PDB file of C-alpha atoms in Angstrom:
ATOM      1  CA  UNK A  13      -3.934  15.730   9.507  1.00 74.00           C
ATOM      2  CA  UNK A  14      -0.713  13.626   8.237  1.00 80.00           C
ATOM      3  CA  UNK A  15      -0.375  13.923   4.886  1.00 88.00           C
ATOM      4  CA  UNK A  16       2.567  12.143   2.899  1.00 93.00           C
ATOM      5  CA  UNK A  17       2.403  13.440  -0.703  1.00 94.00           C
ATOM      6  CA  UNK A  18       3.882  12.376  -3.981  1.00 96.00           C
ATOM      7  CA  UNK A  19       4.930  13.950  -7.228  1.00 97.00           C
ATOM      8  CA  UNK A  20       4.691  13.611 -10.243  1.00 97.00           C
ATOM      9  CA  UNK A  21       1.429  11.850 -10.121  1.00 95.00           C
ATOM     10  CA  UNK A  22       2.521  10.507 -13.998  1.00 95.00           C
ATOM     11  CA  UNK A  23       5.544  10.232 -15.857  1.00 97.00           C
ATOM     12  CA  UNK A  24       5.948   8.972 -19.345  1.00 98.00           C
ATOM     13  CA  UNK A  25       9.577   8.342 -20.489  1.00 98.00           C
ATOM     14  CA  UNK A  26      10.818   7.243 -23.391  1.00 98.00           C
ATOM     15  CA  UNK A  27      12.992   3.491 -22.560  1.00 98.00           C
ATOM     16  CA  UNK A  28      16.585   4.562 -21.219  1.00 98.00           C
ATOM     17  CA  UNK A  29      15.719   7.684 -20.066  1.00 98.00           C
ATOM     18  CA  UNK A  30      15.901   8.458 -16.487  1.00 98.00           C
ATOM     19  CA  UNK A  31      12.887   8.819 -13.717  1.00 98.00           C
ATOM     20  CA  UNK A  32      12.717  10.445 -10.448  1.00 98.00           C
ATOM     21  CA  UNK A  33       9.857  10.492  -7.930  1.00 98.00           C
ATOM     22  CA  UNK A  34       9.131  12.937  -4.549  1.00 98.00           C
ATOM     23  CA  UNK A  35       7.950  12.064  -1.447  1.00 98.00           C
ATOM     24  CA  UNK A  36       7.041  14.541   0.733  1.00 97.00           C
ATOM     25  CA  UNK A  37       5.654  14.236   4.319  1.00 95.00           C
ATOM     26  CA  UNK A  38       4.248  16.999   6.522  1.00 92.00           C
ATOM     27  CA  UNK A  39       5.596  16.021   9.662  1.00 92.00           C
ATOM     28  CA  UNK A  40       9.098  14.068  10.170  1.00 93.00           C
ATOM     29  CA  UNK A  41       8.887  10.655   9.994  1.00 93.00           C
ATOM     30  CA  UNK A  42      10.885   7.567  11.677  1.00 91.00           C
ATOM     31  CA  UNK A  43      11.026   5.844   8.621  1.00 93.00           C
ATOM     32  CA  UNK A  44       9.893   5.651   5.026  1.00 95.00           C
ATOM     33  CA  UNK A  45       9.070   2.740   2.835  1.00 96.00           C
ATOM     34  CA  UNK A  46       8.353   1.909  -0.853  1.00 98.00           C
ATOM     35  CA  UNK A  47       6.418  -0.013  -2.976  1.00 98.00           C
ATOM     36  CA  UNK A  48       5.787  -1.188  -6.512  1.00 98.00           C
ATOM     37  CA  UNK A  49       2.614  -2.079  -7.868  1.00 97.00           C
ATOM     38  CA  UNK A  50       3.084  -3.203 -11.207  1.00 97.00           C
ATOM     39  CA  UNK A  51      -0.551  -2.867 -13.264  1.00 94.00           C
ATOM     40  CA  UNK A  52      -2.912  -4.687 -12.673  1.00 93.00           C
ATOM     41  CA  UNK A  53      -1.039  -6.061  -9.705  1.00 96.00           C
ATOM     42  CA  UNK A  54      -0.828  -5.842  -5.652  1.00 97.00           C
ATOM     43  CA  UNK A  55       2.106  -3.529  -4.078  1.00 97.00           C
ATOM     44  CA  UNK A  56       5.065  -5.310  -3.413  1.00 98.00           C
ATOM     45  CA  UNK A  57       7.510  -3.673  -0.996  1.00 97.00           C
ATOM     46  CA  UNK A  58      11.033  -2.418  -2.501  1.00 98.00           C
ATOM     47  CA  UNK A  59      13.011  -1.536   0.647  1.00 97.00           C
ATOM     48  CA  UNK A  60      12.971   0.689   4.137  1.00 96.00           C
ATOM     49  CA  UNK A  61      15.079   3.718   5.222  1.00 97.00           C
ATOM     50  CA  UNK A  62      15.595   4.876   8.659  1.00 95.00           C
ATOM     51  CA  UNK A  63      18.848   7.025   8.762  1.00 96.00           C
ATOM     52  CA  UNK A  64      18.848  10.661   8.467  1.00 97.00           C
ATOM     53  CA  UNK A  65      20.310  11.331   4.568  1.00 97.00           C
ATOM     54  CA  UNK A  66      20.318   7.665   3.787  1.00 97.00           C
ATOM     55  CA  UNK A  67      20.762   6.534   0.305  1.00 98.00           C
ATOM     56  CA  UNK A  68      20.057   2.991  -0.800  1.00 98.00           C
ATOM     57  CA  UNK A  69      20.906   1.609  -4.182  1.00 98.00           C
ATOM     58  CA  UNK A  70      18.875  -1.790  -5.881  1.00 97.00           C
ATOM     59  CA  UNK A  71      20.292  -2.243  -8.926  1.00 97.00           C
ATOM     60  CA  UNK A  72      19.233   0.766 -11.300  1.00 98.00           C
ATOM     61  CA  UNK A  73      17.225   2.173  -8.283  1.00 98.00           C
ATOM     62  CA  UNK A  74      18.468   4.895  -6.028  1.00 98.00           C
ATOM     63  CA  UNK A  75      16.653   5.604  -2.629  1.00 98.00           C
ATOM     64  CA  UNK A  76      17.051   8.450  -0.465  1.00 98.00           C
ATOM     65  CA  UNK A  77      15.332   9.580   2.538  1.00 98.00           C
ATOM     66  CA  UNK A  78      16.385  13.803   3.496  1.00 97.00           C
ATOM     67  CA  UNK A  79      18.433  14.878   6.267  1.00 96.00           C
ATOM     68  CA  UNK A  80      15.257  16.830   7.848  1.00 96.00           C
ATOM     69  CA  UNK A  81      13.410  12.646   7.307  1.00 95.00           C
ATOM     70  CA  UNK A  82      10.749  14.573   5.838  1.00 96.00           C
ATOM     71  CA  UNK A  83      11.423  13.826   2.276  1.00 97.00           C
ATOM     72  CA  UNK A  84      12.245  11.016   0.043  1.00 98.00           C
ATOM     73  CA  UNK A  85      12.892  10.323  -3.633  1.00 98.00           C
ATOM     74  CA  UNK A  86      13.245   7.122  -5.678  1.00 98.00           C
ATOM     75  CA  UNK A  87      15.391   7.425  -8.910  1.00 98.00           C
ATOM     76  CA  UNK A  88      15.645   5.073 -11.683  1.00 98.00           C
ATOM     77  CA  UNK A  89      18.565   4.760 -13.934  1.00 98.00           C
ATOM     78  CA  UNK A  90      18.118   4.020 -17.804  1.00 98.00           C
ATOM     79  CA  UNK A  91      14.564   3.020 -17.609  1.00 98.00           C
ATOM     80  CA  UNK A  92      13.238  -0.578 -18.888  1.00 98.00           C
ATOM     81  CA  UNK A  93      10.119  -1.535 -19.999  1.00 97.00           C
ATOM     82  CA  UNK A  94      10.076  -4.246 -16.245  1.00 97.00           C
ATOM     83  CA  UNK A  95      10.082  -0.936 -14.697  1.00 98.00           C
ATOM     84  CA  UNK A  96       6.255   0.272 -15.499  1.00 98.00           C
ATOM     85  CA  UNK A  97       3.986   0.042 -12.428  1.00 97.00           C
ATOM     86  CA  UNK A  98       3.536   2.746 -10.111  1.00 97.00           C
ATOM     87  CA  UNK A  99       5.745   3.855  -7.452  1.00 98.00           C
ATOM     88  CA  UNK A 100       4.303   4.521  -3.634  1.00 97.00           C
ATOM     89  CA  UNK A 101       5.807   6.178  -1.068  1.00 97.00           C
ATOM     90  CA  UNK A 102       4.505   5.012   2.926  1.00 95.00           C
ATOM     91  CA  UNK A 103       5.277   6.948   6.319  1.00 92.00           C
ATOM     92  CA  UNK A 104       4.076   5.673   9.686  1.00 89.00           C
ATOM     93  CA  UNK A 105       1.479   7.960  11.510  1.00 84.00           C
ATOM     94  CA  UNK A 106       1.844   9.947  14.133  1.00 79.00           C
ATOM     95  CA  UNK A 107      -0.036   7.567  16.247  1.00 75.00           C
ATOM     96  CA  UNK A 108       2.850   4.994  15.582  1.00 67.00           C
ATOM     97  CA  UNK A 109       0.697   2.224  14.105  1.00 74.00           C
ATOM     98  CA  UNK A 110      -0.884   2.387  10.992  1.00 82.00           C
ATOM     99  CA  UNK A 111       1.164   3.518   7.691  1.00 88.00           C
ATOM    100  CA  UNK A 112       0.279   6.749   5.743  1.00 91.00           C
ATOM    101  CA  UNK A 113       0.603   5.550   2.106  1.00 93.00           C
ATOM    102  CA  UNK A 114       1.039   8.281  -0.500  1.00 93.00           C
ATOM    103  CA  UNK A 115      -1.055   8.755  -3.575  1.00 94.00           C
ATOM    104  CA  UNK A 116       2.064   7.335  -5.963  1.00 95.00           C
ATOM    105  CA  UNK A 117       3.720   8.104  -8.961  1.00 97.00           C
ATOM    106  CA  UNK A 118       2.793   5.890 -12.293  1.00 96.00           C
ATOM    107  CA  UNK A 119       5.651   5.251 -14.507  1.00 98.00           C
ATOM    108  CA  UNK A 120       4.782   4.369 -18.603  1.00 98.00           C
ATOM    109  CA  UNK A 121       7.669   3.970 -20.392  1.00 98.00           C
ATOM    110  CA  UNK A 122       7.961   3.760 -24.057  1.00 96.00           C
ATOM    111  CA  UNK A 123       9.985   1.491 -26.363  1.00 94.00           C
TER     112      UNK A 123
ATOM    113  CA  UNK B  24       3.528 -20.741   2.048  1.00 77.00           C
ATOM    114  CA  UNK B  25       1.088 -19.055   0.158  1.00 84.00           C
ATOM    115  CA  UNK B  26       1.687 -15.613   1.820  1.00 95.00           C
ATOM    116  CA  UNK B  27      -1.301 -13.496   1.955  1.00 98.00           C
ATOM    117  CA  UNK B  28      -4.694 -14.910  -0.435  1.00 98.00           C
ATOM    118  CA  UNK B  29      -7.601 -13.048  -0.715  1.00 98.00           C
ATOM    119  CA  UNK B  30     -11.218 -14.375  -1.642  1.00 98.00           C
ATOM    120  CA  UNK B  31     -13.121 -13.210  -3.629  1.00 97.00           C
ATOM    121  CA  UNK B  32     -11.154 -11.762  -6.571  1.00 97.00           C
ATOM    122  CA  UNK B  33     -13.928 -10.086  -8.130  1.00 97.00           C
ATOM    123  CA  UNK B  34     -17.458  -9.459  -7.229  1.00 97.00           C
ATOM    124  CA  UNK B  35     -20.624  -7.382  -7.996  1.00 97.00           C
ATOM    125  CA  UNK B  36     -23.344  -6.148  -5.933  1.00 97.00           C
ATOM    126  CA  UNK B  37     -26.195  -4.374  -5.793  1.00 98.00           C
ATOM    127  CA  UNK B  38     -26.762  -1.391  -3.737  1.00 98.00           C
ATOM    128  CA  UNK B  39     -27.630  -2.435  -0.250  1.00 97.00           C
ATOM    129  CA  UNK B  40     -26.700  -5.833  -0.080  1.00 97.00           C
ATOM    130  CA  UNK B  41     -24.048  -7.415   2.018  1.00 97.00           C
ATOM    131  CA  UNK B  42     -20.680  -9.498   1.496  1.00 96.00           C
ATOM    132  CA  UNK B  43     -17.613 -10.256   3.452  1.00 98.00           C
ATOM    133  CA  UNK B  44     -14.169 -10.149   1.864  1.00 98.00           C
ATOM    134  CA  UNK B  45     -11.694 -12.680   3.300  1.00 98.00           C
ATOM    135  CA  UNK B  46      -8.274 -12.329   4.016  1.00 98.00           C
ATOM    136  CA  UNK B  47      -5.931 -14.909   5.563  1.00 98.00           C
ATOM    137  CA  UNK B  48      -2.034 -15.214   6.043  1.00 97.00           C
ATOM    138  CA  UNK B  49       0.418 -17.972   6.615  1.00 96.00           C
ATOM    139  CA  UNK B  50       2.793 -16.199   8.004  1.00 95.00           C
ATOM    140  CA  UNK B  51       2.000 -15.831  11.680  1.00 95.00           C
ATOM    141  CA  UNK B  52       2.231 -11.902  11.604  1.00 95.00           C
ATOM    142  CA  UNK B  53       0.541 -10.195  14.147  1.00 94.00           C
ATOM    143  CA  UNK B  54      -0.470  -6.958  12.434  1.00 94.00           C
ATOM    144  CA  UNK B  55      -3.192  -7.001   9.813  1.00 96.00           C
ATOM    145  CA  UNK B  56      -4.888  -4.134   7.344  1.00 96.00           C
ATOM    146  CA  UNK B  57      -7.517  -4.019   5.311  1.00 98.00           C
ATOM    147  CA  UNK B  58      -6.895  -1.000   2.162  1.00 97.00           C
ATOM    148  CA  UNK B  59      -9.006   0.501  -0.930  1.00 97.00           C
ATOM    149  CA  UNK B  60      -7.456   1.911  -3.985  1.00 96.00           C
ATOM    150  CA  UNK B  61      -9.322   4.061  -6.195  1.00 93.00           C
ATOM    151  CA  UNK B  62      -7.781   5.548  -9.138  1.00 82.00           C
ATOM    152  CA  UNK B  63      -5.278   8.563  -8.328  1.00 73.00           C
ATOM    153  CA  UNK B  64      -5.992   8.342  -4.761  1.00 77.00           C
ATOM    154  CA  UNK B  65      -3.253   5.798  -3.513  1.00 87.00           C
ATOM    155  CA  UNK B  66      -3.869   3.023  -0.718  1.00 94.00           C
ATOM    156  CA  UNK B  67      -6.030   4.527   2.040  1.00 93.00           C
ATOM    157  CA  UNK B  68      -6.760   2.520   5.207  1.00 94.00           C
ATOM    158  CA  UNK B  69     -10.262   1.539   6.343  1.00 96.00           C
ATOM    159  CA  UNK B  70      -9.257  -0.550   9.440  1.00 96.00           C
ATOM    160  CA  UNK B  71      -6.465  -3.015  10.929  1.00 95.00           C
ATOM    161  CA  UNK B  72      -5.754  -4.932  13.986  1.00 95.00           C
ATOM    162  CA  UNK B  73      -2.633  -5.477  15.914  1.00 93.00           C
ATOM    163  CA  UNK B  74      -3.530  -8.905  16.790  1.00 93.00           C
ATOM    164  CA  UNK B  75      -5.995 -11.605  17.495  1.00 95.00           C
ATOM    165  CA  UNK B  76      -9.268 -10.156  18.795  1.00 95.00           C
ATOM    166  CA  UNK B  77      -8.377  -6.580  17.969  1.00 95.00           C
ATOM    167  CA  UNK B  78      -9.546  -3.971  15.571  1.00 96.00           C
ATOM    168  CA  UNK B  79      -9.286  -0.520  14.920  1.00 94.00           C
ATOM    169  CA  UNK B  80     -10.421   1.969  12.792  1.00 94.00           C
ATOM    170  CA  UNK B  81      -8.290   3.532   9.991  1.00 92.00           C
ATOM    171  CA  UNK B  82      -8.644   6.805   7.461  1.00 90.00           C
ATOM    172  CA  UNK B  83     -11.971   5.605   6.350  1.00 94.00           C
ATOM    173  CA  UNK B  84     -13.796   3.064   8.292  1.00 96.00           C
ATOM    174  CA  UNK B  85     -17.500   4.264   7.813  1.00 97.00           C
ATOM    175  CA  UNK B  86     -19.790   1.725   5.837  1.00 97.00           C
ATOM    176  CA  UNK B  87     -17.332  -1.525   7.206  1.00 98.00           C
ATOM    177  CA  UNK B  88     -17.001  -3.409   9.791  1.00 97.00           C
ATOM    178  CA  UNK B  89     -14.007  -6.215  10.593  1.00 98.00           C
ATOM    179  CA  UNK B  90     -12.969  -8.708  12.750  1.00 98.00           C
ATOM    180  CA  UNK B  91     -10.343 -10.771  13.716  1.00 97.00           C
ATOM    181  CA  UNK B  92     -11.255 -14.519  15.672  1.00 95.00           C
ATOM    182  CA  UNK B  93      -8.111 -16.123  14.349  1.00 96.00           C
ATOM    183  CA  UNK B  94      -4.842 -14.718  14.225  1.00 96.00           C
ATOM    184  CA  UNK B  95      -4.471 -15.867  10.499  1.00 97.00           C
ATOM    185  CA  UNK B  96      -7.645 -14.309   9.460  1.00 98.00           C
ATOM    186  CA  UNK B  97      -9.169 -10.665   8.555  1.00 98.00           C
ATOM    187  CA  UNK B  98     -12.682 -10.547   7.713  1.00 98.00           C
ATOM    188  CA  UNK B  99     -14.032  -7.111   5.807  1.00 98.00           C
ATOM    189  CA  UNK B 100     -17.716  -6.968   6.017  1.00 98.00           C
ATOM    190  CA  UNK B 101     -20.407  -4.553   4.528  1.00 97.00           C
ATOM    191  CA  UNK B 102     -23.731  -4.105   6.213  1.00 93.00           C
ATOM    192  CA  UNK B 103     -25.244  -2.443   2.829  1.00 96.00           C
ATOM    193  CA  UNK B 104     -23.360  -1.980  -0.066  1.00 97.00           C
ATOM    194  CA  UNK B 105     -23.232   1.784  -2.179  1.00 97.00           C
ATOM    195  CA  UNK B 106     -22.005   2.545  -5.142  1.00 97.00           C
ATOM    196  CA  UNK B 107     -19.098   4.735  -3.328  1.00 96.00           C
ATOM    197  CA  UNK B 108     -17.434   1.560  -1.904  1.00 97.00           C
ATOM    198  CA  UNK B 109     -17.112   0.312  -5.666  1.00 97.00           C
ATOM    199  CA  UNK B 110     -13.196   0.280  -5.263  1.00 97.00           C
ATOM    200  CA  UNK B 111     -10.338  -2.247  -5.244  1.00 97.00           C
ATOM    201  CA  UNK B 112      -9.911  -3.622  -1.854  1.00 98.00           C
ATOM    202  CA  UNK B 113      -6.392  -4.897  -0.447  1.00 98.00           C
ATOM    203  CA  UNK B 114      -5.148  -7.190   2.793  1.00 98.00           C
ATOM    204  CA  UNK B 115      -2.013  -6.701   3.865  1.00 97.00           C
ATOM    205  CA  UNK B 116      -0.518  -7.870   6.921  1.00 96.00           C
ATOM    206  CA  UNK B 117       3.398  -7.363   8.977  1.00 93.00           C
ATOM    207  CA  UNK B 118       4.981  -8.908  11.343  1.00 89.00           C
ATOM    208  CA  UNK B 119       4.243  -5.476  13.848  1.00 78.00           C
ATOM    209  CA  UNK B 120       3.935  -2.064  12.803  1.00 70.00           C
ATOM    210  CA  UNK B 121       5.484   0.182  10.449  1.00 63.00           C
ATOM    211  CA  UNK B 122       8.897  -1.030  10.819  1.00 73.00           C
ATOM    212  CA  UNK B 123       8.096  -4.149   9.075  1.00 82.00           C
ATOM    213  CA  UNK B 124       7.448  -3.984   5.745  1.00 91.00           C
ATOM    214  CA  UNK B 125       3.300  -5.290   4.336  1.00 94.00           C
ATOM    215  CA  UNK B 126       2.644  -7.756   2.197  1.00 96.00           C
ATOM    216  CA  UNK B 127      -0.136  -7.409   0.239  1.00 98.00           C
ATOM    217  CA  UNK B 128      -2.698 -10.098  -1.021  1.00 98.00           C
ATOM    218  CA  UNK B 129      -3.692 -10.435  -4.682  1.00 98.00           C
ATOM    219  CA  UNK B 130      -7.039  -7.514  -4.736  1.00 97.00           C
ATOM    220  CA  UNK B 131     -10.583  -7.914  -4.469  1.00 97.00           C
ATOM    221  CA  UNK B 132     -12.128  -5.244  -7.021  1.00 97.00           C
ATOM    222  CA  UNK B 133     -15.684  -4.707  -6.088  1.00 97.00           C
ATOM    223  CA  UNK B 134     -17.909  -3.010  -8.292  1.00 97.00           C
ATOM    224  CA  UNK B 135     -21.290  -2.154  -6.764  1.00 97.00           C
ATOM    225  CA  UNK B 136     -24.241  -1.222  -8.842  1.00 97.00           C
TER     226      UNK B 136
END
């Protein structure tokens, strides 16, 4: 079946150092979204891309969603200690209603 | 607006009893989904509905059952509780599909013994 995977499944980083996470999907999708959860907490929705080589910026966070729309990565500039949690990649199904979330990268940075 | 609330927050069971897990919005989306997270394993869907009166089944519906009277509402229900549905359980609901982004209630961890 659909699978949308993500790598690395933990990253530890020292505070100001840099962090990148993959999101691959095994079939192209229309769109991909992502999501924080910060510990302990609920996922909370960062942003959406839809275009073919996209690349969104928030801040210190880079999106970008591959020119085949079968990949995605989310970098983060000069890492903070706000910015633990763990990052999740989503992709809708084939079927068109339900989203395929993926298993998520968790971020510990160190002071 | 309270957004999406979830009752309970925590509970335990023993193995074979029953419970229903509430979800309600205040948002008037039409699209509603009920998630587990166990550790390392992400978000996977158990069921959702696309609108008052309808369910569906998601990635792994067995051992649950939902519905959906009320538009604002989500009920999870299980018949008999096992120790494999010990798991963090999340409602999340959209406006439609998976163009809109899901907003997630607060967690109900369930630990069944």
């Amino acid at each position: 079946g659909q699978q949308v995977m993500q790598i690395p499944q933990y990253q530890h980083v020292q505070e100001g150092e840099d962090f990148t996470t993959y999101c691959n999907s095994s079939t192209t999708l229309s769109n991909i979204q992502w999501y924080k959860q910060r510990p302990g907490g609920h996922p909370v929705f960062l942003i959406q891309l839809v275009k073919s080589g996209e690349v969104k910026k928030q801040k210190r966070l880079t999106f970008q969603f591959g020119e085949a729309k079968k990949n995605s990565s989310l970098h983060i500039t000069a890492t903070q200690t706000t910015d633990v949690g763990t990052y999740f990649c989503a992709g809708p199904d084939t079927g068109g209603f339900k989203t395929i979330f993926g298993a998520g990268t968790r971020l510990f940075v160190k002071a | 607006n309270a957004g999406v609330t979830q009752t309970p927050k925590f509970r335990v069971l023993k193995t074979g009893q029953s419970m229903t897990l509430l979800c309600a919005q205040d948002m008037n989306h039409e699209y509603m989904y009920w998630y587990r997270q166990d550790p390392g394993m992400g978000l996977r869907l158990i069921h959702y509905s696309v609108g008052e009166g309808t369910t569906a089944k998601g990635e792994v519906p067995d051992g649950y059952n939902v519905s959906r009277l009320k538009k604002q509402n989500f009920l999870l229900g299980l018949e008999s509780a096992a120790p494999s549905q010990t798991s963090v359980y999340f409602c999340a609901s959209s406006w439609e599909g998976y163009y809109n982004e899901q907003f997630f209630g607060p967690g109900t961890r369930l630990t069944v013994l």
